[in-house]
Structure formats: structure tokens, C-alpha cells
Amino acid sequence: MSERWWSQRGKGSTSKDLAPYLSRLDAINALEPKLRGAGDGELSERGETLRRRARSGEALDALLPETFALVRELARRVLGERPYEVQLLAGIAMHEGKLVEMQTGEGKTLAAVAPVTLHALTGRGVHVLTYNDYLARRDAAWMGPVYERLGLTAGCVQEGLSPEERQRAYGCDVTYVTVKEAGFDHLCDGLCLEKSAQVHRPFHLALVDEADSLLIDEARIPLVIAGKGDEPEMDLLLLAEIAGRLERGVDFDLDEYARNIFLTDRGAERAEALLRCENLFAAENVRLLAELRNALHARVLLRRDIDYIVRDGRIELVDELTGRVAEDRLWPDGLQASLEAKEGLLQRPEGRILDSITIQLFLKKYPRLCGMTGTARPAASELAEVYGLDVLTVPTHRPLVRIDHPDVLFVSREAKRQALLEEIGSVHATGRPLLVGTGSVEESERLAADLGRAGIACRVLNARNDAEEAEIVAEAGAPGAVTISTNMAGRGTDIRLGGSGERHRDEVVALGGLYVIGTNRHESRRIDDQLRGRAGRQGDPGISRFFISLEDDLMQRHGIEKLLPPSFFQHPEAGHPVVQREVARVQRIVEGQYADLRKRLLVTSWVLERQRSLLQEWRQQVLEGRDEGLLAERSRRWWQLLTAPGAAQDEAALRSIERRITLITLDRCWSQHLADMQALRDEIHLVQLDGRDPFSEFCRTAGAAFQALQGWIEEGIVETFERVRITASGVDWESEGLLGPSSTWTYLVTDNVFSSNAFHTLSVRASFGLWATLVCWPLLLAWGAAKHWRRWRQRRATAVK
């Protein structure tokens, strides 16, 4: 134990936490001298032996010491980087299914190679789920040579690859891919009409990079695959114009959190006059009312350069947690098209949803899950409860010497702005590099303009120029550099002191390292910690400080100024104890509310996901030819007529036709079921007026609808089979309308479907224990419906045999 980390055990870690891994670490270290003296050929032979042992079924725990030691030696030779003991410690923990918290700059990418290699030896495939396409491409190319020296293959999935290229990438022993691409491919596989068109193989292990973001922040975001819809188009430009003529406080009001819009009686009457309809709330005007609400929402609640940007003639959402453009993400239920109408842009079709799954439930499909991130402790209880992932904080290789100063509080935004300009100016004059984290695109550009007028050159990193992120981050630690950024700076990339290549490292170290300034506190402590973590990597010096004002959104929303003593407003002070305490309290409360909401949404989504899994299980059996005989049983006369001697088709060809009809019918019925469930979710909150619980009613109705679905599917298969014209050459699928969707596209929905109605807020503030009590019995109903479905399928399969 010669390395310094053991004596610097790291915040949050204890000897009890680390003790289970130390004997394995000793075993790995004991092998290093022998491997250091081995030739390249011997190392390759050792890799081949490990592969044979793993694929013969030998326990991976027994192979761990030699595999990790071999990876360490190959990384030293191939990459010029020898993994530290703390990196190996993190790898051992990930092998055991832990989520590892490692500080910025501690080498998470390299730490992942050993556990990934160990599981890849089995030949079952490992997915390394990265934060974006750039990191997937970079890490696959960077770490690929290590895998190759061990006889393993490494691939990378990127947006725009063909199905054949995706098959090759997923067929590799190690595949680097974003969770978005992996999830979309999973949905697309569920619509294939031929087994050979599917790109995924059975899931084995997923190692999640930047795990807090993917497992927590983006957990509830649905991945959607859509096809061309047949709904008539509405004049959204007219609705946008009408929304612009309605007055707040007169024609419409907002709820207390400014999340939802409600028409007043006067507003409804005025809208009816402008739309020339008699009753806006009549059944035939349901869609018109919904689109008017969307137009109002787009006009009042969505802010350009804060919630979204307009680039290249398109609306691009800005992720509030990262400041990046949320690629391929849309607002749901027509809101995206309304926003495009507001901005006078060409409206893209949202289409008919063919299938959907949340990121959270997609990740739970992997039999084994582990991950790594720089900020996990604040969400540790949720990660354990939802994913079964325990968090292990790994000590830093060198002691963390960054200084985190108390917040500086100002009464007004203007006072904060002046102080920021003075602080940046004085620090910049010394040559010390600064990174200033802002809350929005608008704020970052406004601050950059202020600095420009003050004669201070700076670079801006926000959603408008996210393609330049790597270049900007590489130079953010150079002497005299001033970088203004949204929350996006640095996910997966390090700010190295002295700039790229660390050319002027000694000069910047002498100046005290990187100075990080935050201009707002975020609702999540993890986002604040990510910004602080840009400084102080690998024992480097650095400091962080937040400048906040009582007019900031967080402070206004939670009324912190009401808790301050009157004397504070005459003499504001840095690190005021009441401010520090109340900001921390508000963050804890908000994080708890969001965690409860995610748990509630998880269980709600689970109801539909359970149904989806059962239907997909049936579909896969049909696709592989393992479920046949329905038509021979239900349409016996017609089947016998078509397979009689001298008939147009033999039985094998007719089975192929049955398979195609079944797949198309399954897909169409499931799409309609999703649409029905969407409509149910939109209106289920109204049952509160009758004293019923919306969540219970949703589960009960969804379960009953799924039981009915199985009958509709069979009836549809039989009806289609007896309707289509079957000739000696088969079926003209195009003329019969059985080609499947003419086009499909994928996107993410920015928030859960329940967010736009009262159902969303029923128990956000309730404890999870009370929540569990209220929802257990409807979940049992839903589970019963699923069990009924499975028993029905088994009985039918037995009857057919």
C-alpha cells in the first residue's frame, strides 16, 4: 500500500467501506512485477487463456486479479497510462455492481476498462453507456487498443449509422453507446418484421458513465418511436396569433408555480369569438382547446434562450441541468409544434407514437448494472432504492486542496452583476484562469457582453456552440483565460491547468489554479458540486465561489428573503449563516420532492412497461416462428381451404403470411393502446371530483384495457387474414395496407406525461411511505392483469399444440 490514497481516505469513505476490496487489490499488485517483465506475446497468450476460462463458465471473481493486472500492464504499454490503485479499486467495486463516486480528473474512463474487460471475456457483450456521442466515439477509440491486445473487439454506435453498422457495433465484445441510441435501437427492434433486421443481442451488463445524470436527472424522460399520423392538420399559426391577443390576469391565469395555464370565463368567451366556435369545451372541440392551451403555454411559459434556442431554422431544447442542447428531444402532446408556430418556423410532425419507454425502465432491462460519476452521494438513497445500486466514494489519488468559499449574497441582481464584473476583472488582471458558470444561454451571453464592454476577452460555451465544447474546455485552464459557460462545461472532459498539453501548468499553479464562479445556485446540490469540481483535479490548487442574489429564481421561488433579519438588507455579508442554511434546506426539500415524483412516475410507467414487456415477449416469439397456430385454430375452414392439395399456398408459406399479419396487428393494436392510455392520463385527474383516487383509477382502467387488448389483437388477426387476397404469388402487402409505417423517427419527450395536469402534483409533498400505502393495491390489480395475460397465452399455446 505505497500509494498516497490510503492515508487520504476521501470524504465519505471509511475503512469499513474499502476493506472488502483491499485483499483483491493486494492480489492484483502482487502480479504486477511478473507481468512487467513479460513480453507482448506472453501477455496476448494470457489474454487468450482468460477468454477460454471465462467462456467455459469459470467464475469471474476467480479471474479478476489476473485480468485487472493484465489490463493495468497493457494500459501502461499501449496508452502510456498506468491505472492507479484507486482506479483499480473503483473497477473492483463496479464489477460487484456498485456505483462509484470519483472526483473530477481521477480517470473514470480508464477505471472502467478493467471491469468492462472482465465481463467482456464471457463473449456476452458489455455496453458502456456514455453521456454523448462525442464521448462514445472518443472513449472507444482511446481504450480500443487495450481491448484489442486482449483479443476483444470494441465498437461504437453513433447517430446516423445504418442497421448493418449498428449490428456490427453491438456484436462487439465492448460497445460504447449513448443510452439514447441504445434505447432507440431497442424500440426499433420491437417493430422489425424480420429477425435479421434486429440489431441488439440479449443484454448482459451496462456500465453507466456520468451515472447521476442518466439514472436520476434523465430517468423519467420517455424515448419515443413514432410513425406518420393521419390526424388532420390545424392552423397553429392562427392559434399562436390568438394566444398573443389574450391578456394575463384577464383572459388567463397561471398556477402558483407558473407551470400551468388556465383560461378564465372571459378568456374562454373571447377565444370562442376569435375562433368562431360556439362552445370551446364541447366534445368536438377537445383538440382545438388542447392546441389553444399549447399556444398559450408556448407564448407565456417557454422562454427563448432559456428553455430553448432557435438555430438553423429549428427549435432546440436546452437541458436545464446541463445547459446543452437536448438532441432529438421534443415537448410532448403538440406543444413542440405550437412553439414552432410561435417562432414562425416550419412545423415538424410529431406523428403517431408506435412505442415508448422511459430511460429509467430501459436501464432496468440490463441484468447487471453499475456506473461511475463525480456526484452521487446526494442521490444515494434513491439510487439504492430504485436501481439497487449502492454508492461507494473512492478516495482521490492525491489530497483534494481546492478551497470552496462561502456564497456571496446580494440584495439585487444588479448589485450581483457589478460585483461579478469587479471580481472577474481583478482576478483576470493577475493572469489566473476563470470559469464562470451561468444559469442560461441568455445570462451567459449577457455577461459576456458586459465583459466585452469592460475590455475583458472571454469565450462563451453554451447551447449555441456546443460543437466547440472540447476545444473551449481544453483551453479554459490557460493563463488569462476567461470562460463563460452554462452548466455544460466539463461533463466527461477535464480542464487542465496551463491549457491543452498543460504548456503553462507551473505558471497557473503559482497563481492558485483555476477559479470557478457560479452565478446562481441550482435546485440540485449535485449540479453545484459539478461546477465546483471543474477546479482542483488530481490535487491541483483551485477555488470556487457562488455569487447569488435575493432576486435569483431559486431565492424568489422559495421566499428566502423573508427569513433574513432586517439588518442584513443594510449590510449584506458573504457566508451569512441564515442564507447558507436556508439554501441548503431548500435544495434538500426540492431534491426530495423530485425524488418522490420520480418514484411515483416509475411505478406508473411500470404498469405500462409490464404490459409492453408481455406484448413484446409474444411478438418476439412470433418473429422467431415460435408462436404459430392461431389461424389454423380460429379460422380453421379458411386455413384448410388455402392449404388443400392444389391450393395457392403450401402450409409453410401460409405460416409466413400469418406471421406478417400477426406482427402488423400487434404493432397497430399496441399503438392504439398507447394512444388510449395517453388520453386516459390526460383526463384521469377529473375523477377527483367524484372523490376517487386518480392513480388507483388509472391502474384499474389500464389493467382492464390490457385484458381487452388480447381479444382485440386476435380478432384483428383473424379479420385481416380472412379479408386479404392470397394468391399463388402471396399477398400484395402494399395494396392491402400491411407494409407497416411508411416512415418512422425517434425523439425524446422532455418531461413525463403527467406533468401537465393535477395528477402530477397529487402527492409530491407526501412521504414515500404514505405514497406506497396508497398505490400498492392498484399495482396489485395491474399485476393481476399481467398474470392473467400470461396464463391466457400459456393456455392458448397448450391448446394449439
Coordinates of N, CA, C and O in Angstrom, one line a residue, residues 94-153:
M94 N -17.1 -1.6 -9.3 CA -18.1 -1.7 -10.4 C -18.4 -3.1 -10.8 O -19.5 -3.5 -11.2
H95 N -17.3 -4.0 -10.8 CA -17.6 -5.4 -11.1 C -18.6 -6.0 -10.1 O -19.4 -6.8 -10.5
E96 N -18.6 -5.5 -8.9 CA -19.6 -6.0 -7.9 C -20.9 -5.3 -7.9 O -21.7 -5.5 -7.1
G97 N -21.1 -4.5 -9.0 CA -22.4 -3.8 -9.1 C -22.6 -2.6 -8.3 O -23.7 -2.2 -8.0
K98 N -21.5 -1.9 -8.0 CA -21.6 -0.6 -7.3 C -21.6 0.6 -8.2 O -21.2 0.5 -9.4
L99 N -22.1 1.7 -7.7 CA -22.0 2.9 -8.4 C -20.9 3.7 -7.7 O -21.0 4.0 -6.5
V100 N -19.8 4.0 -8.4 CA -18.6 4.6 -7.8 C -18.6 6.1 -8.0 O -18.8 6.6 -9.1
E101 N -18.3 6.8 -6.9 CA -18.2 8.3 -7.0 C -16.7 8.6 -7.0 O -16.0 8.3 -6.0
M102 N -16.2 9.2 -8.1 CA -14.8 9.6 -8.2 C -14.8 11.1 -8.5 O -15.6 11.5 -9.4
Q103 N -13.9 11.8 -7.9 CA -13.8 13.2 -8.2 C -13.3 13.5 -9.6 O -12.8 12.6 -10.3
T104 N -13.6 14.7 -10.0 CA -13.2 15.1 -11.4 C -11.7 15.0 -11.6 O -10.9 15.3 -10.7
G105 N -11.3 14.4 -12.7 CA -9.9 14.3 -13.1 C -9.3 13.0 -12.5 O -8.1 12.8 -12.7
E106 N -10.1 12.2 -11.9 CA -9.5 11.0 -11.3 C -9.4 9.8 -12.3 O -9.0 8.7 -11.9
G107 N -9.8 10.0 -13.5 CA -9.6 9.0 -14.5 C -10.7 7.9 -14.6 O -10.4 6.7 -14.6
K108 N -11.9 8.3 -14.6 CA -13.0 7.4 -14.6 C -13.0 6.5 -15.9 O -13.3 5.3 -15.9
T109 N -12.7 7.1 -17.0 CA -12.7 6.4 -18.3 C -11.7 5.2 -18.3 O -12.1 4.1 -18.7
L110 N -10.5 5.4 -17.7 CA -9.6 4.3 -17.6 C -10.0 3.3 -16.5 O -9.8 2.1 -16.7
A111 N -10.6 3.8 -15.5 CA -11.0 2.9 -14.4 C -12.0 1.9 -14.8 O -12.1 0.8 -14.3
A112 N -12.8 2.3 -15.9 CA -13.9 1.4 -16.4 C -13.4 0.2 -17.2 O -14.0 -0.8 -17.3
V113 N -12.1 0.4 -17.7 CA -11.6 -0.6 -18.7 C -11.5 -2.0 -18.0 O -11.9 -3.0 -18.7
A114 N -11.0 -2.1 -16.8 CA -10.8 -3.4 -16.2 C -12.1 -4.2 -16.0 O -12.2 -5.4 -16.4
P115 N -13.1 -3.6 -15.3 CA -14.3 -4.3 -15.1 C -15.0 -4.6 -16.4 O -15.7 -5.7 -16.6
V116 N -15.0 -3.7 -17.4 CA -15.6 -4.0 -18.7 C -14.9 -5.2 -19.4 O -15.5 -6.1 -19.9
T117 N -13.6 -5.2 -19.3 CA -12.8 -6.3 -19.9 C -13.2 -7.6 -19.2 O -13.4 -8.6 -19.9
L118 N -13.3 -7.6 -17.9 CA -13.6 -8.9 -17.2 C -14.9 -9.5 -17.7 O -15.0 -10.7 -17.9
H119 N -15.9 -8.6 -17.8 CA -17.2 -9.1 -18.3 C -17.3 -9.4 -19.8 O -18.0 -10.3 -20.2
A120 N -16.5 -8.7 -20.5 CA -16.5 -8.9 -22.0 C -15.8 -10.2 -22.3 O -16.1 -10.8 -23.4
L121 N -15.0 -10.8 -21.4 CA -14.3 -12.0 -21.7 C -15.3 -13.2 -21.9 O -15.0 -14.2 -22.5
T122 N -16.5 -13.0 -21.3 CA -17.6 -14.1 -21.4 C -18.1 -14.1 -22.8 O -18.8 -15.1 -23.1
G123 N -17.9 -13.1 -23.7 CA -18.5 -13.1 -25.0 C -19.9 -12.6 -25.1 O -20.5 -12.7 -26.2
R124 N -20.5 -12.2 -23.9 CA -21.9 -11.8 -23.9 C -22.1 -10.3 -24.2 O -23.3 -9.9 -24.3
G125 N -21.1 -9.6 -24.3 CA -21.2 -8.2 -24.7 C -21.4 -7.3 -23.5 O -22.2 -7.6 -22.6
V126 N -20.7 -6.1 -23.5 CA -20.8 -5.1 -22.4 C -21.1 -3.8 -23.1 O -20.5 -3.4 -24.1
H127 N -22.1 -3.1 -22.6 CA -22.4 -1.7 -23.1 C -21.8 -0.7 -22.1 O -22.2 -0.7 -20.9
V128 N -21.0 0.2 -22.6 CA -20.6 1.4 -21.8 C -21.4 2.5 -22.3 O -21.3 3.0 -23.4
L129 N -22.3 3.0 -21.4 CA -23.3 4.0 -21.8 C -22.7 5.4 -21.4 O -22.6 5.7 -20.2
T130 N -22.4 6.1 -22.4 CA -21.8 7.4 -22.2 C -22.8 8.6 -22.3 O -23.9 8.4 -22.6
Y131 N -22.3 9.8 -22.0 CA -23.1 10.9 -21.9 C -23.5 11.5 -23.2 O -24.6 12.1 -23.4
N132 N -22.7 11.4 -24.2 CA -23.0 11.9 -25.5 C -22.2 11.2 -26.6 O -21.3 10.4 -26.3
D133 N -22.5 11.4 -27.9 CA -21.9 10.7 -29.0 C -20.4 11.0 -29.0 O -19.6 10.1 -29.4
Y134 N -20.0 12.2 -28.7 CA -18.6 12.6 -28.7 C -17.8 11.7 -27.8 O -16.7 11.2 -28.1
L135 N -18.3 11.5 -26.5 CA -17.6 10.7 -25.6 C -17.6 9.2 -26.0 O -16.6 8.5 -25.7
A136 N -18.7 8.7 -26.6 CA -18.7 7.4 -27.0 C -17.6 7.1 -28.1 O -16.9 6.1 -28.0
R137 N -17.5 8.1 -29.0 CA -16.5 7.9 -30.1 C -15.1 8.1 -29.6 O -14.2 7.3 -29.9
R138 N -14.9 9.1 -28.7 CA -13.6 9.3 -28.1 C -13.1 8.1 -27.3 O -12.0 7.6 -27.4
D139 N -14.0 7.6 -26.4 CA -13.6 6.5 -25.5 C -13.3 5.2 -26.2 O -12.4 4.4 -25.8
A140 N -14.1 4.9 -27.2 CA -14.0 3.7 -28.0 C -12.6 3.7 -28.7 O -11.9 2.7 -28.7
A141 N -12.3 4.9 -29.3 CA -11.0 5.0 -30.0 C -9.8 5.0 -29.0 O -8.8 4.4 -29.3
W142 N -10.0 5.6 -27.9 CA -8.9 5.7 -26.9 C -8.6 4.4 -26.2 O -7.5 4.0 -26.1
M143 N -9.7 3.7 -25.7 CA -9.5 2.5 -25.0 C -9.5 1.2 -25.9 O -9.1 0.1 -25.4
G144 N -9.9 1.4 -27.1 CA -10.0 0.2 -28.0 C -8.7 -0.6 -28.1 O -8.7 -1.8 -28.1
P145 N -7.5 0.0 -28.3 CA -6.3 -0.7 -28.4 C -6.0 -1.7 -27.2 O -5.4 -2.7 -27.4
V146 N -6.4 -1.3 -26.0 CA -6.2 -2.2 -24.9 C -7.1 -3.5 -25.0 O -6.6 -4.6 -24.8
Y147 N -8.4 -3.3 -25.4 CA -9.2 -4.4 -25.6 C -8.7 -5.3 -26.7 O -8.7 -6.6 -26.6
E148 N -8.2 -4.7 -27.8 CA -7.7 -5.5 -29.0 C -6.5 -6.3 -28.6 O -6.3 -7.5 -29.1
R149 N -5.6 -5.8 -27.7 CA -4.4 -6.6 -27.3 C -4.9 -7.8 -26.5 O -4.1 -8.8 -26.3
L150 N -6.1 -7.8 -25.9 CA -6.6 -8.9 -25.2 C -7.5 -9.8 -26.0 O -8.1 -10.8 -25.5
G151 N -7.5 -9.6 -27.4 CA -8.3 -10.4 -28.3 C -9.8 -10.1 -28.3 O -10.6 -10.8 -28.8
L152 N -10.1 -8.9 -27.7 CA -11.5 -8.5 -27.7 C -11.8 -7.4 -28.7 O -10.9 -6.7 -29.1
T153 N -13.0 -7.3 -29.1 CA -13.4 -6.3 -30.1 C -14.2 -5.2 -29.4 O -14.9 -5.4 -28.5

